[in-house]
Short mmCIF file of C-alpha atoms in Angstrom, two decimals:
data_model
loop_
_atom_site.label_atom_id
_atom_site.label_comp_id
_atom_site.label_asym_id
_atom_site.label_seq_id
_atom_site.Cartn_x
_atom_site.Cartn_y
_atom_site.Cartn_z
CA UNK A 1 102.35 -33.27 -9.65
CA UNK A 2 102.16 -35.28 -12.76
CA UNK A 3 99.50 -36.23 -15.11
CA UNK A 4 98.90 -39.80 -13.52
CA UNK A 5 98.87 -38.00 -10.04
CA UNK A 6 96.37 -35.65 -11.11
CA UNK A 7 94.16 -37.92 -13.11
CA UNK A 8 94.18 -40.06 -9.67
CA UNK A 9 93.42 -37.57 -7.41
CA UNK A 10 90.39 -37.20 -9.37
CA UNK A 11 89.52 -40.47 -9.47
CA UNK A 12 90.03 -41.03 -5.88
CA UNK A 13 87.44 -37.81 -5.52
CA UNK A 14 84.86 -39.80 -7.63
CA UNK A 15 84.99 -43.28 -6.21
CA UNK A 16 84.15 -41.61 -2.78
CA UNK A 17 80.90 -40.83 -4.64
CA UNK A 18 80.29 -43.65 -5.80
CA UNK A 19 81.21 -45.62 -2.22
CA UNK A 20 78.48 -42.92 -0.79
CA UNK A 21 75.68 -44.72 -3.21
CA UNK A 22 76.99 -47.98 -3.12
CA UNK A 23 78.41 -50.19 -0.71
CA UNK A 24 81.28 -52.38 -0.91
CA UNK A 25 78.95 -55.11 0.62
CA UNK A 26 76.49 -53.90 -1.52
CA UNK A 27 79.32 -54.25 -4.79
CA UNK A 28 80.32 -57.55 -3.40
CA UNK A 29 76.82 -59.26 -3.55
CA UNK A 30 76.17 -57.49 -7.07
CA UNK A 31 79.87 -59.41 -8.08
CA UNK A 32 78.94 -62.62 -6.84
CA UNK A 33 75.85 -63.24 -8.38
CA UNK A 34 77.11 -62.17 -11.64
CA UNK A 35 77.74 -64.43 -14.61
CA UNK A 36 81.32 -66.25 -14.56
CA UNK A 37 83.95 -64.02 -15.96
CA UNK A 38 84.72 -64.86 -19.65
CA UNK A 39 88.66 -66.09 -20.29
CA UNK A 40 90.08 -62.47 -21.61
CA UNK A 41 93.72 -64.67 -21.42
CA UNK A 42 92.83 -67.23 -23.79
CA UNK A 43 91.14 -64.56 -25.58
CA UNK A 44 94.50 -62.83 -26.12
CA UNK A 45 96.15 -66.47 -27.34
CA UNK A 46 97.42 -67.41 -23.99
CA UNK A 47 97.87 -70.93 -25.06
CA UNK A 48 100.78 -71.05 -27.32
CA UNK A 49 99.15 -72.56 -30.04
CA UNK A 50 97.29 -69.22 -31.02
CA UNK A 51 100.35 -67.03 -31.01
CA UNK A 52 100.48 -66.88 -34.38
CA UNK A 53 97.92 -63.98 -34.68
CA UNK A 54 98.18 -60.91 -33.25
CA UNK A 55 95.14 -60.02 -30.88
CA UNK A 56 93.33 -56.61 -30.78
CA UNK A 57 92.13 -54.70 -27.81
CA UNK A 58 89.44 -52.48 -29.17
CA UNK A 59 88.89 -49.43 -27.30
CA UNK A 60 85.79 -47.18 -26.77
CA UNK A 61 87.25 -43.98 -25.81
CA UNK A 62 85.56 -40.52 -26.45
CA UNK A 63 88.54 -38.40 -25.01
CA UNK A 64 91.82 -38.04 -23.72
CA UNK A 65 94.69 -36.23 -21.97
CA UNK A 66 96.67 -35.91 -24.29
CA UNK A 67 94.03 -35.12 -27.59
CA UNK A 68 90.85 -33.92 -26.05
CA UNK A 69 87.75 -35.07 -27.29
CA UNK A 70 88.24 -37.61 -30.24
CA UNK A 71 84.15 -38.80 -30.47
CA UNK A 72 81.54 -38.40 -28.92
CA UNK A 73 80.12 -41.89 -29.52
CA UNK A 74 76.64 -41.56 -28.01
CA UNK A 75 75.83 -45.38 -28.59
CA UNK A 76 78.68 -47.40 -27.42
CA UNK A 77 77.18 -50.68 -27.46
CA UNK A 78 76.62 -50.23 -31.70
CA UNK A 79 80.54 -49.05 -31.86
CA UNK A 80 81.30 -52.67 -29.87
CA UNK A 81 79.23 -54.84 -32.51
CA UNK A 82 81.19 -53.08 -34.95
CA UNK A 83 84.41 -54.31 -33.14
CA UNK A 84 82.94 -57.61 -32.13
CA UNK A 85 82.09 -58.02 -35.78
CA UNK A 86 85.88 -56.97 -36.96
CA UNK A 87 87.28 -59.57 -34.83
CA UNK A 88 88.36 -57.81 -31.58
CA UNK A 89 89.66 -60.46 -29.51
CA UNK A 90 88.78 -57.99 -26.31
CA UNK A 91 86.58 -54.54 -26.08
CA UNK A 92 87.88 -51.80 -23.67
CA UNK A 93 85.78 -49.77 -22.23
CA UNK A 94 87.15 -46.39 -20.48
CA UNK A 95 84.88 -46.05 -17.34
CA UNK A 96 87.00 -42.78 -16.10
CA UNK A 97 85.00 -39.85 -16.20
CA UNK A 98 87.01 -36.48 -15.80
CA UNK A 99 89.70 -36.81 -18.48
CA UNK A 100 88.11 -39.91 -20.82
CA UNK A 101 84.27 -38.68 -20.57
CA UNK A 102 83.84 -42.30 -19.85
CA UNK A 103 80.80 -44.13 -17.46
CA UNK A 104 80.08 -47.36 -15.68
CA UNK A 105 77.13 -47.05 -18.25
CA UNK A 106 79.11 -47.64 -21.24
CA UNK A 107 80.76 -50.45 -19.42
CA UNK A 108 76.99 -52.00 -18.52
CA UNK A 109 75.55 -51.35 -22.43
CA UNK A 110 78.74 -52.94 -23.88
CA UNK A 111 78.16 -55.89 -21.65
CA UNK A 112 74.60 -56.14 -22.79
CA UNK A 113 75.28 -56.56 -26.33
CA UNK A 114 78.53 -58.37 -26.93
CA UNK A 115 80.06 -61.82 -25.64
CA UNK A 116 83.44 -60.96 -25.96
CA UNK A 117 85.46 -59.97 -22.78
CA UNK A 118 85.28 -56.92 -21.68
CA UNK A 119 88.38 -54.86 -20.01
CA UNK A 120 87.39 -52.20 -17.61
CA UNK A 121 90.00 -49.61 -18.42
CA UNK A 122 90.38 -46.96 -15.46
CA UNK A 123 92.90 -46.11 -12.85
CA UNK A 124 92.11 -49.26 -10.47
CA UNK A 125 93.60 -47.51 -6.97
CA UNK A 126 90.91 -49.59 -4.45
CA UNK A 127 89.65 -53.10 -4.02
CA UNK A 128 86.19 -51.59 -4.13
CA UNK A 129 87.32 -50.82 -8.00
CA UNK A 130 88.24 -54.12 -8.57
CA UNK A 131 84.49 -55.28 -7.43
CA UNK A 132 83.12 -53.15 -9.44
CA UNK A 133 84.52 -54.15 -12.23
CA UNK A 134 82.98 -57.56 -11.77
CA UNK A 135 79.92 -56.78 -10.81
CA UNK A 136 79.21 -54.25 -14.05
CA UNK A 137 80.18 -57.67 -16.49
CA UNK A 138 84.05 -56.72 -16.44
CA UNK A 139 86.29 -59.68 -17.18
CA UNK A 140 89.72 -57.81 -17.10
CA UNK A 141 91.03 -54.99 -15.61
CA UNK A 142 93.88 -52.69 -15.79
CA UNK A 143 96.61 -52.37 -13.32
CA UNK A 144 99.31 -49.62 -13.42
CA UNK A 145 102.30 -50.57 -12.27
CA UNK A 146 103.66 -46.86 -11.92
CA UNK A 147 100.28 -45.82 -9.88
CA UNK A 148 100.88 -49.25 -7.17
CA UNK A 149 103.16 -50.48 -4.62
CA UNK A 150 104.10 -54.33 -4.77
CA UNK A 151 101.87 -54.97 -2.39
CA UNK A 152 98.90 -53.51 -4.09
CA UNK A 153 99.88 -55.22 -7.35
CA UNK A 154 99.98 -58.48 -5.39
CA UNK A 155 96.80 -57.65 -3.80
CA UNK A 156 94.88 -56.57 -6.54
CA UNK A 157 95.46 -59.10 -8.78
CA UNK A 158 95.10 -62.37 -6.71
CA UNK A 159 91.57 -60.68 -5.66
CA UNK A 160 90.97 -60.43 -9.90
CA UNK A 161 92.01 -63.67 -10.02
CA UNK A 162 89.80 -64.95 -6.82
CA UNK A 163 86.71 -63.37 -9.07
CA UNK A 164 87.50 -65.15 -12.24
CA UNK A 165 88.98 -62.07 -14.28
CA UNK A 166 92.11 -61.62 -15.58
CA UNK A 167 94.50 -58.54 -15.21
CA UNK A 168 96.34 -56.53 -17.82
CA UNK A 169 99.51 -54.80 -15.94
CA UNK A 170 100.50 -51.90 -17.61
CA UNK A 171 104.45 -50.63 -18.02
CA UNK A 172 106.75 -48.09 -18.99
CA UNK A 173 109.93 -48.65 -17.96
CA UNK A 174 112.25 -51.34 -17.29
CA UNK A 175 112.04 -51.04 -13.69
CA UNK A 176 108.04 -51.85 -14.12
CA UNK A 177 108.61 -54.48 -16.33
CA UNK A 178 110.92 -56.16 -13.18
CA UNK A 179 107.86 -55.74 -11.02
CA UNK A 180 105.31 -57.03 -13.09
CA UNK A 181 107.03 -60.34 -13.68
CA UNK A 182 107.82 -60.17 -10.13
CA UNK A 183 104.06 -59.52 -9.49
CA UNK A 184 103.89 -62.79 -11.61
CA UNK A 185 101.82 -60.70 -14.42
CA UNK A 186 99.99 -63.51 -17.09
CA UNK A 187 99.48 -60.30 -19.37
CA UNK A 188 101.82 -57.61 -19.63
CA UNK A 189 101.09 -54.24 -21.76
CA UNK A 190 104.10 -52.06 -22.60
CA UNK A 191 102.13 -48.67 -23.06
CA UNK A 192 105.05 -45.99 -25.15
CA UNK A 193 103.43 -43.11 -23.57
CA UNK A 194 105.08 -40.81 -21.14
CA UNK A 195 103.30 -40.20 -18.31
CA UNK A 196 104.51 -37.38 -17.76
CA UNK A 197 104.69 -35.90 -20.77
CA UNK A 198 101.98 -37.49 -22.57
CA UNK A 199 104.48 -38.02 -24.93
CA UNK A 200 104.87 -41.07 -27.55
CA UNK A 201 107.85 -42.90 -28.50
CA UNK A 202 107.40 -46.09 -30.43
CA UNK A 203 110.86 -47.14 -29.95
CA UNK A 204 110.53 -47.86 -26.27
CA UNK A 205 108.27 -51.07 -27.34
CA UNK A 206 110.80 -52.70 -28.45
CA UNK A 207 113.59 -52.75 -25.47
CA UNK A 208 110.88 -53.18 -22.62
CA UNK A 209 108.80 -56.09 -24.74
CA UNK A 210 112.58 -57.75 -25.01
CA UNK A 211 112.86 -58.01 -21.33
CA UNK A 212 109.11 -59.70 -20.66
CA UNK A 213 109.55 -63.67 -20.41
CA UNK A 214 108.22 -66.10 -23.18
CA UNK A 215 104.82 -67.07 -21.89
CA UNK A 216 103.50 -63.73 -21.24
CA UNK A 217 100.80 -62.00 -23.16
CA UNK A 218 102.68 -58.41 -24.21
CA UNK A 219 100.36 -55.70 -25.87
CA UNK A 220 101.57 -53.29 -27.27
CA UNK A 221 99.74 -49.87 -25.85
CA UNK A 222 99.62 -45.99 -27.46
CA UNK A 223 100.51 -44.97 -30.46
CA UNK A 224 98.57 -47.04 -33.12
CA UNK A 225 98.07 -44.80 -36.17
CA UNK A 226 97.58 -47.52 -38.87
CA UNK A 227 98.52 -50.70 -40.23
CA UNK A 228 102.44 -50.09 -40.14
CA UNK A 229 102.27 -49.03 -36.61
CA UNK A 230 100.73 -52.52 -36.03
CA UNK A 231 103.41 -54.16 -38.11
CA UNK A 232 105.82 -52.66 -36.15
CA UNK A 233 104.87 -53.50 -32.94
CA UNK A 234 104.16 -57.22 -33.77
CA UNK A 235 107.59 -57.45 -35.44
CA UNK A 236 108.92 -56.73 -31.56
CA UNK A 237 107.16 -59.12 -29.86
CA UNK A 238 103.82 -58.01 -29.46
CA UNK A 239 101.18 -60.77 -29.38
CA UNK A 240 98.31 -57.99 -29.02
CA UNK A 241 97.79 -54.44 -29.21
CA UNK A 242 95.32 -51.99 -27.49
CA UNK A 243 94.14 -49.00 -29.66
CA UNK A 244 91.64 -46.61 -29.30
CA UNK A 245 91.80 -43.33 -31.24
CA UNK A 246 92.56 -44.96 -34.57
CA UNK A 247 89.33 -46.72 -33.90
CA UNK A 248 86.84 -44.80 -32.85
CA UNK A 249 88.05 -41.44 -35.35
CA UNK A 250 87.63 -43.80 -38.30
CA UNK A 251 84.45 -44.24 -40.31
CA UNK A 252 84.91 -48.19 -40.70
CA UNK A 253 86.34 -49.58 -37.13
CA UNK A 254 85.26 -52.97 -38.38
CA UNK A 255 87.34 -52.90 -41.31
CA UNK A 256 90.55 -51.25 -39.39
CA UNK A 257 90.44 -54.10 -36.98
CA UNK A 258 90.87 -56.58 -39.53
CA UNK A 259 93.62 -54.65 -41.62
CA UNK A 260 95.40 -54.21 -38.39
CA UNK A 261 94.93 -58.50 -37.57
CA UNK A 262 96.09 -59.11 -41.04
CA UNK A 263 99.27 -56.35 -40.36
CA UNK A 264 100.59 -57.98 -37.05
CA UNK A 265 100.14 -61.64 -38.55
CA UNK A 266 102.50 -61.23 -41.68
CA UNK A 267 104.63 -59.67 -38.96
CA UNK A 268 104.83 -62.06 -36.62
CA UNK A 269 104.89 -65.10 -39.50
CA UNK A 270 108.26 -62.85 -40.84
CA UNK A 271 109.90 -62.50 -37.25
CA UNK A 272 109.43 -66.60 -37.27
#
């Protein structure tokens, strides 16, 4: 079993749960009478115009798999002024509980405080997830290609789409790069980490982001450390990146985020 199997097996286990406490009419109702999704795509310089700047995906992440517990962050909704305030173009939010310590909660105190959008970041396996998402304030979600059939990506993201949100497809090989074009994926992330290793290696950004069409939103996933990282990253083609750990284990996230803008926009004006 690998680490994505395992991690969904558990997830799986906890949406039952949540299924048992809430309905999917229920979920549905709460979705529809939410506020409009907010436009996470232009947000990430969809329109060509703002391509010149390199987006960030802040995320709010208290663990993971592959580092165990990086902070505890016991008010979430502060840490997301302090990335509204640096400029995040889009706050992530893990909502997985076993292996990220993360909570619909954090997701719901985010959305009370800031107006950017909002990704829900989990393993999205069920519609139910996917109204969920929307009816906690979500305006994008996350969809793995390596965790989906075709059918499911098809599914699930013409349902995002149906509730206003936007969907970022996540990749790690060519092979899921093919299907997420095929899937006709608006925002593509190119995450560098193995799944089944846990593994980084920066250098796969570079061939995969090569092979996503001109049009697409790529972001650039794992493996931010600092500003050169960035640089690197935007110098192959990435028009955002999503980074957690170098956020939330550093004193001044604020700061970071705009060290890391001003990083991937001299890259990108030097690839020009």
């Amino acid at each position: 079993m690998t680490v994505l199997d395992d991690i969904n097996a558990g997830v799986r286990e906890d949406m039952e749960d949540r299924k048992r406490l809430v309905s999917l009419a229920e979920l549905k109702d709460r979705a529809l009478a939410a506020a409009p999704a907010r436009d996470a795509w232009a947000a990430l310089g969809g329109a060509s115009a703002d391509r010149g700047e390199l987006k960030v995906i802040a995320e709010i992440k208290r663990r993971s798999p592959s580092k165990g517990d990086l902070a505890s962050i016991a008010d979430p909704a502060s840490l997301a002024v302090q990335y509204a305030d640096g400029g995040a173009a889009v706050i992530s939010v893990l909502t997985e509980q076993r292996r990220f310590n993360g909570s619909l909660a954090d997701l719901d105190a985010v959305r009370a405080r800031v107006d950017v959008p909002l990704l829900r970041k989990d393993f999205t396996l069920d519609e139910y997830q996917i109204w969920e998402a929307r009816a906690h304030g979500a305006d994008l979600i996350l969809l793995i290609v390596a965790a989906l059939s075709d059918q499911q990506l098809r599914e699930f993201s013409a349902l995002s789409r149906e509730l206003g949100m936007n969907v970022l497809v996540e990749t790690h090989t060519p092979e899921e790069v093919e299907r997420a074009v095929a899937a006709d994926a608006r925002i593509i992330g190119v995450n560098v980490r193995n799944l089944k290793t846990l593994d980084v290696d920066r250098s796969v950004f570079a061939t995969l982001a090569g092979s996503i069409p001109a049009g697409a939103v790529v972001v650039a996933e794992s493996g931010v450390r600092n500003a050169d990282d960035v640089a690197h990253y935007a110098a192959h083609g990435a028009n955002a990146i999503l980074v957690g750990e170098a956020l939330v284990s550093d004193a001044t996230p604020r700061e970071r985020i705009a060290e890391f803008t001003a990083a991937g926009a001299a890259a990108i004006a030097a690839r020009a």
